[in-house]
mmCIF file of C-alpha atoms in Angstrom:
data_model
loop_
_atom_site.group_PDB
_atom_site.id
_atom_site.type_symbol
_atom_site.label_atom_id
_atom_site.label_comp_id
_atom_site.label_asym_id
_atom_site.label_seq_id
_atom_site.Cartn_x
_atom_site.Cartn_y
_atom_site.Cartn_z
ATOM 1 C CA UNK M 436 -22.360 3.058 0.634
ATOM 2 C CA UNK M 437 -24.432 4.374 3.552
ATOM 3 C CA UNK M 438 -24.816 0.833 4.867
ATOM 4 C CA UNK M 439 -21.071 0.203 4.599
ATOM 5 C CA UNK M 440 -20.278 3.462 6.409
ATOM 6 C CA UNK M 441 -22.758 2.559 9.138
ATOM 7 C CA UNK M 442 -21.033 -0.776 9.674
ATOM 8 C CA UNK M 443 -17.577 0.793 9.561
ATOM 9 C CA UNK M 444 -18.567 3.294 12.265
ATOM 10 C CA UNK M 445 -19.349 0.375 14.579
ATOM 11 C CA UNK M 446 -15.806 -0.934 14.208
ATOM 12 C CA UNK M 447 -13.436 0.724 16.677
ATOM 13 C CA UNK M 448 -10.405 -0.649 14.869
ATOM 14 C CA UNK M 449 -11.728 0.536 11.508
ATOM 15 C CA UNK M 450 -12.432 4.073 12.742
ATOM 16 C CA UNK M 451 -9.054 4.242 14.484
ATOM 17 C CA UNK M 452 -7.333 3.197 11.273
ATOM 18 C CA UNK M 453 -9.383 5.669 9.248
ATOM 19 C CA UNK M 454 -8.397 8.516 11.591
ATOM 20 C CA UNK M 455 -4.698 7.616 11.354
ATOM 21 C CA UNK M 456 -4.831 7.387 7.553
ATOM 22 C CA UNK M 457 -6.736 10.672 7.217
ATOM 23 C CA UNK M 458 -4.226 12.421 9.503
ATOM 24 C CA UNK M 459 -1.332 11.236 7.336
ATOM 25 C CA UNK M 460 -3.161 12.287 4.165
ATOM 26 C CA UNK M 461 -3.766 15.754 5.631
ATOM 27 C CA UNK M 462 -0.112 16.002 6.646
ATOM 28 C CA UNK M 463 0.933 15.102 3.100
ATOM 29 C CA UNK M 464 -1.478 17.600 1.510
ATOM 30 C CA UNK M 465 -0.678 20.451 3.908
ATOM 31 C CA UNK M 466 3.084 19.835 4.104
ATOM 32 C CA UNK M 467 4.106 23.303 2.829
ATOM 33 C CA UNK M 468 1.851 24.944 5.418
ATOM 34 C CA UNK M 469 2.724 22.913 8.515
ATOM 35 C CA UNK M 470 6.418 22.092 8.000
ATOM 36 C CA UNK M 471 8.580 24.478 10.066
ATOM 37 C CA UNK M 472 11.335 24.514 7.429
ATOM 38 C CA UNK M 473 12.005 23.375 3.901
ATOM 39 C CA UNK M 474 13.002 19.708 3.601
ATOM 40 C CA UNK M 475 16.336 20.599 1.963
ATOM 41 C CA UNK M 476 17.265 23.576 4.143
ATOM 42 C CA UNK M 477 20.617 22.822 5.796
ATOM 43 C CA UNK M 478 22.250 24.228 8.934
ATOM 44 C CA UNK M 479 25.623 22.541 9.359
ATOM 45 C CA UNK M 480 26.306 24.336 12.640
ATOM 46 C CA UNK M 481 23.287 22.560 14.173
ATOM 47 C CA UNK M 482 23.964 19.130 12.653
ATOM 48 C CA UNK M 483 22.808 16.167 14.781
ATOM 49 C CA UNK M 484 21.026 18.538 17.154
ATOM 50 C CA UNK M 485 18.806 16.573 19.538
ATOM 51 C CA UNK M 486 15.051 17.232 19.829
ATOM 52 C CA UNK M 487 14.191 20.475 21.601
ATOM 53 C CA UNK M 488 11.468 23.112 21.735
ATOM 54 C CA UNK M 489 12.953 24.813 18.664
ATOM 55 C CA UNK M 490 13.356 21.591 16.665
ATOM 56 C CA UNK M 491 10.866 19.020 17.940
ATOM 57 C CA UNK M 492 12.419 16.070 16.084
ATOM 58 C CA UNK M 493 15.985 17.361 16.045
ATOM 59 C CA UNK M 494 18.260 17.719 13.016
ATOM 60 C CA UNK M 495 20.114 15.260 10.817
ATOM 61 C CA UNK M 496 23.808 15.084 9.914
ATOM 62 C CA UNK M 497 23.440 18.006 7.501
ATOM 63 C CA UNK M 498 21.426 20.130 9.900
ATOM 64 C CA UNK M 499 18.101 19.569 8.139
ATOM 65 C CA UNK M 500 14.985 19.653 10.296
ATOM 66 C CA UNK M 501 13.798 16.053 10.723
ATOM 67 C CA UNK M 502 10.189 17.049 11.459
ATOM 68 C CA UNK M 503 10.012 18.900 8.136
ATOM 69 C CA UNK M 504 11.544 15.966 6.288
ATOM 70 C CA UNK M 505 9.151 13.486 7.931
ATOM 71 C CA UNK M 506 6.217 15.723 6.961
ATOM 72 C CA UNK M 507 7.355 16.080 3.352
ATOM 73 C CA UNK M 508 8.368 12.415 3.335
ATOM 74 C CA UNK M 509 4.732 11.457 3.863
ATOM 75 C CA UNK M 510 4.044 12.680 0.327
ATOM 76 C CA UNK M 511 6.591 10.413 -1.320
ATOM 77 C CA UNK M 512 6.066 7.413 0.940
ATOM 78 C CA UNK M 513 2.273 7.399 0.621
ATOM 79 C CA UNK M 514 2.404 8.107 -3.114
ATOM 80 C CA UNK M 515 4.780 5.188 -3.710
ATOM 81 C CA UNK M 516 2.608 2.919 -1.562
ATOM 82 C CA UNK M 517 -0.555 3.866 -3.467
ATOM 83 C CA UNK M 518 1.162 3.616 -6.848
ATOM 84 C CA UNK M 519 2.540 0.163 -6.024
ATOM 85 C CA UNK M 520 -0.877 -1.149 -5.045
ATOM 86 C CA UNK M 521 -2.449 0.259 -8.213
ATOM 87 C CA UNK M 522 0.226 -1.450 -10.314
ATOM 88 C CA UNK M 523 -0.532 -4.754 -8.586
ATOM 89 C CA UNK M 524 -4.281 -4.318 -9.131
ATOM 90 C CA UNK M 525 -4.085 -3.435 -12.827
ATOM 91 C CA UNK M 526 -1.645 -6.242 -13.608
ATOM 92 C CA UNK M 527 -3.036 -9.020 -11.428
ATOM 93 C CA UNK M 528 -6.824 -8.571 -11.187
ATOM 94 C CA UNK M 529 -7.498 -9.212 -14.924
ATOM 95 C CA UNK M 530 -5.322 -12.348 -14.729
ATOM 96 C CA UNK M 531 -7.266 -13.591 -11.713
ATOM 97 C CA UNK M 532 -10.574 -12.878 -13.457
ATOM 98 C CA UNK M 533 -9.582 -14.756 -16.619
ATOM 99 C CA UNK M 534 -8.130 -17.698 -14.661
ATOM 100 C CA UNK M 535 -11.243 -18.132 -12.556
ATOM 101 C CA UNK M 536 -13.751 -17.592 -15.360
ATOM 102 C CA UNK M 537 -12.236 -19.582 -18.222
ATOM 103 C CA UNK M 538 -10.512 -22.326 -16.212
ATOM 104 C CA UNK M 539 -8.720 -25.051 -18.154
ATOM 105 C CA UNK M 540 -5.422 -24.176 -19.818
ATOM 106 C CA UNK M 541 -5.860 -20.448 -19.124
ATOM 107 C CA UNK M 542 -6.230 -21.159 -15.425
ATOM 108 C CA UNK M 543 -3.292 -23.581 -15.406
ATOM 109 C CA UNK M 544 -0.996 -21.053 -17.108
ATOM 110 C CA UNK M 545 -1.935 -18.127 -14.865
ATOM 111 C CA UNK M 546 -1.911 -20.238 -11.698
ATOM 112 C CA UNK M 547 1.547 -21.555 -12.602
ATOM 113 C CA UNK M 548 2.766 -17.965 -13.048
ATOM 114 C CA UNK M 549 1.429 -17.040 -9.613
ATOM 115 C CA UNK M 550 2.977 -20.149 -8.036
ATOM 116 C CA UNK M 551 6.315 -19.370 -9.674
ATOM 117 C CA UNK M 552 6.263 -15.830 -8.276
ATOM 118 C CA UNK M 553 5.269 -17.153 -4.834
ATOM 119 C CA UNK M 554 8.446 -19.237 -4.832
ATOM 120 C CA UNK M 555 10.238 -15.976 -4.037
ATOM 121 C CA UNK M 556 9.555 -14.083 -0.807
ATOM 122 C CA UNK M 557 7.747 -10.888 -1.923
ATOM 123 C CA UNK M 558 10.405 -8.488 -0.646
ATOM 124 C CA UNK M 559 13.164 -10.556 -2.242
ATOM 125 C CA UNK M 560 11.249 -10.468 -5.529
ATOM 126 C CA UNK M 561 10.910 -6.670 -5.294
ATOM 127 C CA UNK M 562 14.597 -6.407 -4.414
ATOM 128 C CA UNK M 563 15.594 -8.552 -7.400
ATOM 129 C CA UNK M 564 13.434 -6.526 -9.785
ATOM 130 C CA UNK M 565 14.762 -3.177 -8.589
ATOM 131 C CA UNK M 566 18.311 -4.501 -8.981
ATOM 132 C CA UNK M 567 17.542 -5.280 -12.636
ATOM 133 C CA UNK M 568 15.502 -2.229 -13.701
ATOM 134 C CA UNK M 569 17.288 0.336 -11.533
ATOM 135 C CA UNK M 570 16.326 2.765 -8.799
ATOM 136 C CA UNK M 571 13.773 5.566 -9.052
ATOM 137 C CA UNK M 572 10.209 6.237 -7.962
ATOM 138 C CA UNK M 573 8.525 4.591 -10.944
ATOM 139 C CA UNK M 574 10.767 1.534 -10.721
ATOM 140 C CA UNK M 575 10.066 1.148 -6.999
ATOM 141 C CA UNK M 576 6.318 1.288 -7.688
ATOM 142 C CA UNK M 577 6.649 -1.286 -10.467
ATOM 143 C CA UNK M 578 8.834 -3.707 -8.536
ATOM 144 C CA UNK M 579 6.757 -3.564 -5.341
ATOM 145 C CA UNK M 580 3.527 -3.755 -7.371
ATOM 146 C CA UNK M 581 4.699 -6.867 -9.216
ATOM 147 C CA UNK M 582 5.658 -8.494 -5.903
ATOM 148 C CA UNK M 583 2.003 -8.207 -4.761
ATOM 149 C CA UNK M 584 0.574 -9.829 -7.900
ATOM 150 C CA UNK M 585 0.426 -13.488 -6.787
ATOM 151 C CA UNK M 586 -1.837 -12.754 -3.808
ATOM 152 C CA UNK M 587 -4.251 -10.733 -5.967
ATOM 153 C CA UNK M 588 -4.325 -13.442 -8.643
ATOM 154 C CA UNK M 589 -5.090 -16.225 -6.159
ATOM 155 C CA UNK M 590 -7.643 -14.180 -4.233
ATOM 156 C CA UNK M 591 -9.583 -12.989 -7.295
ATOM 157 C CA UNK M 592 -9.385 -16.412 -8.955
ATOM 158 C CA UNK M 593 -10.905 -18.180 -5.948
ATOM 159 C CA UNK M 594 -13.747 -15.657 -5.720
ATOM 160 C CA UNK M 595 -14.538 -15.880 -9.432
ATOM 161 C CA UNK M 596 -14.870 -19.673 -9.149
ATOM 162 C CA UNK M 597 -17.699 -19.086 -6.665
ATOM 163 C CA UNK M 598 -19.374 -16.185 -8.462
ATOM 164 C CA UNK M 599 -19.421 -17.548 -12.026
ATOM 165 C CA UNK M 600 -21.926 -20.261 -11.032
ATOM 166 C CA UNK M 601 -24.427 -17.748 -9.651
ATOM 167 C CA UNK M 602 -27.834 -17.384 -11.318
ATOM 168 C CA UNK M 603 -27.303 -13.812 -12.473
ATOM 169 C CA UNK M 604 -24.184 -14.863 -14.388
ATOM 170 C CA UNK M 605 -26.087 -17.727 -16.017
ATOM 171 C CA UNK M 606 -28.873 -15.278 -16.889
ATOM 172 C CA UNK M 607 -26.361 -12.921 -18.519
ATOM 173 C CA UNK M 608 -25.045 -15.800 -20.638
ATOM 174 C CA UNK M 609 -28.603 -16.770 -21.613
ATOM 175 C CA UNK M 610 -29.230 -13.199 -22.743
ATOM 176 C CA UNK M 611 -26.294 -13.448 -25.124
ATOM 177 C CA UNK M 612 -23.724 -11.293 -23.322
ATOM 178 C CA UNK M 613 -20.131 -12.069 -24.284
ATOM 179 C CA UNK M 614 -17.572 -13.377 -21.821
ATOM 180 C CA UNK M 615 -15.619 -10.114 -21.518
ATOM 181 C CA UNK M 616 -18.787 -8.199 -20.712
ATOM 182 C CA UNK M 617 -19.786 -10.741 -18.077
ATOM 183 C CA UNK M 618 -16.295 -10.722 -16.518
ATOM 184 C CA UNK M 619 -15.874 -6.965 -16.246
ATOM 185 C CA UNK M 620 -19.487 -6.004 -15.538
ATOM 186 C CA UNK M 621 -21.181 -8.784 -13.593
ATOM 187 C CA UNK M 622 -18.250 -10.551 -11.937
ATOM 188 C CA UNK M 623 -15.777 -7.738 -11.286
ATOM 189 C CA UNK M 624 -18.348 -5.620 -9.466
ATOM 190 C CA UNK M 625 -18.923 -8.477 -7.018
ATOM 191 C CA UNK M 626 -15.217 -9.149 -6.530
ATOM 192 C CA UNK M 627 -14.498 -5.452 -6.049
ATOM 193 C CA UNK M 628 -15.219 -5.298 -2.264
ATOM 194 C CA UNK M 629 -12.618 -7.997 -1.624
ATOM 195 C CA UNK M 630 -10.125 -6.148 -3.823
ATOM 196 C CA UNK M 631 -10.710 -2.963 -1.795
ATOM 197 C CA UNK M 632 -10.054 -4.736 1.511
ATOM 198 C CA UNK M 633 -6.938 -6.490 0.217
ATOM 199 C CA UNK M 634 -5.644 -3.258 -1.321
ATOM 200 C CA UNK M 635 -6.082 -1.353 1.936
ATOM 201 C CA UNK M 636 -4.080 -4.004 3.767
ATOM 202 C CA UNK M 637 -1.476 -4.037 0.991
ATOM 203 C CA UNK M 638 -0.958 -0.281 1.246
ATOM 204 C CA UNK M 639 0.829 -1.039 4.501
ATOM 205 C CA UNK M 640 2.783 -3.907 2.942
ATOM 206 C CA UNK M 641 3.803 -1.734 -0.018
ATOM 207 C CA UNK M 642 4.910 1.013 2.366
ATOM 208 C CA UNK M 643 7.013 -1.502 4.296
ATOM 209 C CA UNK M 644 8.634 -2.890 1.132
ATOM 210 C CA UNK M 645 9.328 0.513 -0.419
ATOM 211 C CA UNK M 646 10.777 1.752 2.876
ATOM 212 C CA UNK M 647 12.943 -1.365 3.022
ATOM 213 C CA UNK M 648 14.269 -0.634 -0.449
ATOM 214 C CA UNK M 649 14.924 2.964 0.562
ATOM 215 C CA UNK M 650 16.735 1.794 3.691
ATOM 216 C CA UNK M 651 19.019 -0.368 1.540
ATOM 217 C CA UNK M 652 19.697 2.532 -0.816
ATOM 218 C CA UNK M 653 17.711 0.984 -3.674
ATOM 219 C CA UNK M 654 14.605 3.151 -3.411
ATOM 220 C CA UNK M 655 14.182 6.909 -3.461
ATOM 221 C CA UNK M 656 17.606 8.497 -3.474
ATOM 222 C CA UNK M 657 18.780 11.289 -1.130
ATOM 223 C CA UNK M 658 18.309 14.165 -0.700
ATOM 224 C CA UNK M 659 14.626 13.471 -1.437
ATOM 225 C CA UNK M 660 12.756 13.079 1.867
ATOM 226 C CA UNK M 661 11.437 9.514 2.015
ATOM 227 C CA UNK M 662 11.011 7.625 5.265
ATOM 228 C CA UNK M 663 12.975 4.532 4.247
ATOM 229 C CA UNK M 664 15.944 6.459 2.880
ATOM 230 C CA UNK M 665 15.908 8.632 6.024
ATOM 231 C CA UNK M 666 16.229 5.447 8.077
ATOM 232 C CA UNK M 667 19.132 4.348 5.904
ATOM 233 C CA UNK M 668 20.922 7.664 6.309
ATOM 234 C CA UNK M 669 20.383 7.678 10.062
ATOM 235 C CA UNK M 670 21.638 4.151 10.796
ATOM 236 C CA UNK M 671 25.240 5.412 10.901
ATOM 237 C CA UNK M 672 24.324 7.534 13.916
ATOM 238 C CA UNK M 673 21.891 5.090 15.548
ATOM 239 C CA UNK M 674 23.792 5.115 18.865
ATOM 240 C CA UNK M 675 25.043 8.696 18.924
ATOM 241 C CA UNK M 676 21.878 10.306 17.493
ATOM 242 C CA UNK M 677 18.992 7.779 17.632
ATOM 243 C CA UNK M 678 16.403 10.462 16.809
ATOM 244 C CA UNK M 679 17.541 10.282 13.165
ATOM 245 C CA UNK M 680 15.998 6.819 12.837
ATOM 246 C CA UNK M 681 13.354 6.923 15.573
ATOM 247 C CA UNK M 682 11.012 9.481 14.023
ATOM 248 C CA UNK M 683 10.990 8.159 10.414
ATOM 249 C CA UNK M 684 10.578 4.652 11.848
ATOM 250 C CA UNK M 685 7.676 5.837 14.008
ATOM 251 C CA UNK M 686 5.999 7.390 10.957
ATOM 252 C CA UNK M 687 6.319 4.105 9.047
ATOM 253 C CA UNK M 688 4.935 2.156 12.012
ATOM 254 C CA UNK M 689 1.914 4.429 12.492
ATOM 255 C CA UNK M 690 1.052 4.563 8.773
ATOM 256 C CA UNK M 691 1.201 0.760 8.437
ATOM 257 C CA UNK M 692 -0.850 0.382 11.615
ATOM 258 C CA UNK M 693 -3.471 2.760 10.208
ATOM 259 C CA UNK M 694 -3.754 0.864 6.916
ATOM 260 C CA UNK M 695 -4.020 -2.499 8.705
ATOM 261 C CA UNK M 696 -6.681 -1.312 11.149
ATOM 262 C CA UNK M 697 -8.673 0.319 8.333
ATOM 263 C CA UNK M 698 -8.406 -2.856 6.259
ATOM 264 C CA UNK M 699 -9.743 -4.942 9.138
ATOM 265 C CA UNK M 700 -12.644 -2.522 9.591
ATOM 266 C CA UNK M 701 -13.480 -2.539 5.887
ATOM 267 C CA UNK M 702 -13.368 -6.333 5.818
ATOM 268 C CA UNK M 703 -16.009 -6.464 8.534
ATOM 269 C CA UNK M 704 -18.110 -3.710 6.896
ATOM 270 C CA UNK M 705 -18.045 -5.392 3.492
ATOM 271 C CA UNK M 706 -18.552 -8.952 4.751
ATOM 272 C CA UNK M 707 -21.758 -10.162 3.066
ATOM 273 C CA UNK M 708 -22.476 -12.510 5.974
ATOM 274 C CA UNK M 709 -23.033 -9.496 8.229
ATOM 275 C CA UNK M 710 -25.679 -7.862 6.064
ATOM 276 C CA UNK M 711 -28.511 -9.744 7.693
ATOM 277 C CA UNK M 712 -27.625 -8.512 11.159
#
């Protein structure tokens, strides 16, 4: 871990991404302390008020403080993003491990499943799933998580093909360890760094997809403060009150940028080819 942190510190993009992500995490954790108002507190008299010293981000159509809603929205948006990635990991990584390790019919079946899912654009797949199972936080996590499965399956499968021929895996077989033990102890631990990098990058993708669903009215439902649904509510006033969409959109942009930069930095820090440098 110390070696990885040392390499990450040398990456300007990685550190920049880490700072952005940490700032958003702190905002989410400290929301009740730093938000100027409650996220549901209305003030109809001041509806659509433009940004000012009193209200830095302005107010929405119901007079709610946009800064407060963006701050509280970080909780929901980041939680959905993390939950979606975890769903993808828990569903797809075991399939990729089994496909790569056992090969044959198991590999053909799992690879065909991944190819079938890849026939749909990921966001369209998430959109189709949410249309079937309904809206709600858990359903958004599930639908977005399932849409990320094919990439995890293909990535893990290709790595397992390389790792399973290594000497330490052959030694484990010679010592009588069963296949499940070899897969989840010897192989998974060596695939794990790649999963971490891909998951960090997919946090941004999951945030984009979940925000897209919210924008279309198929994600988190108002009045809950979620960045995508805030964009959807503000599009009616995009010309008369552009601040309603600008600030939630900026939050989405910065969070995705942070995840992508951090993922790039982690990829360089965990790259085994750099360990000899």
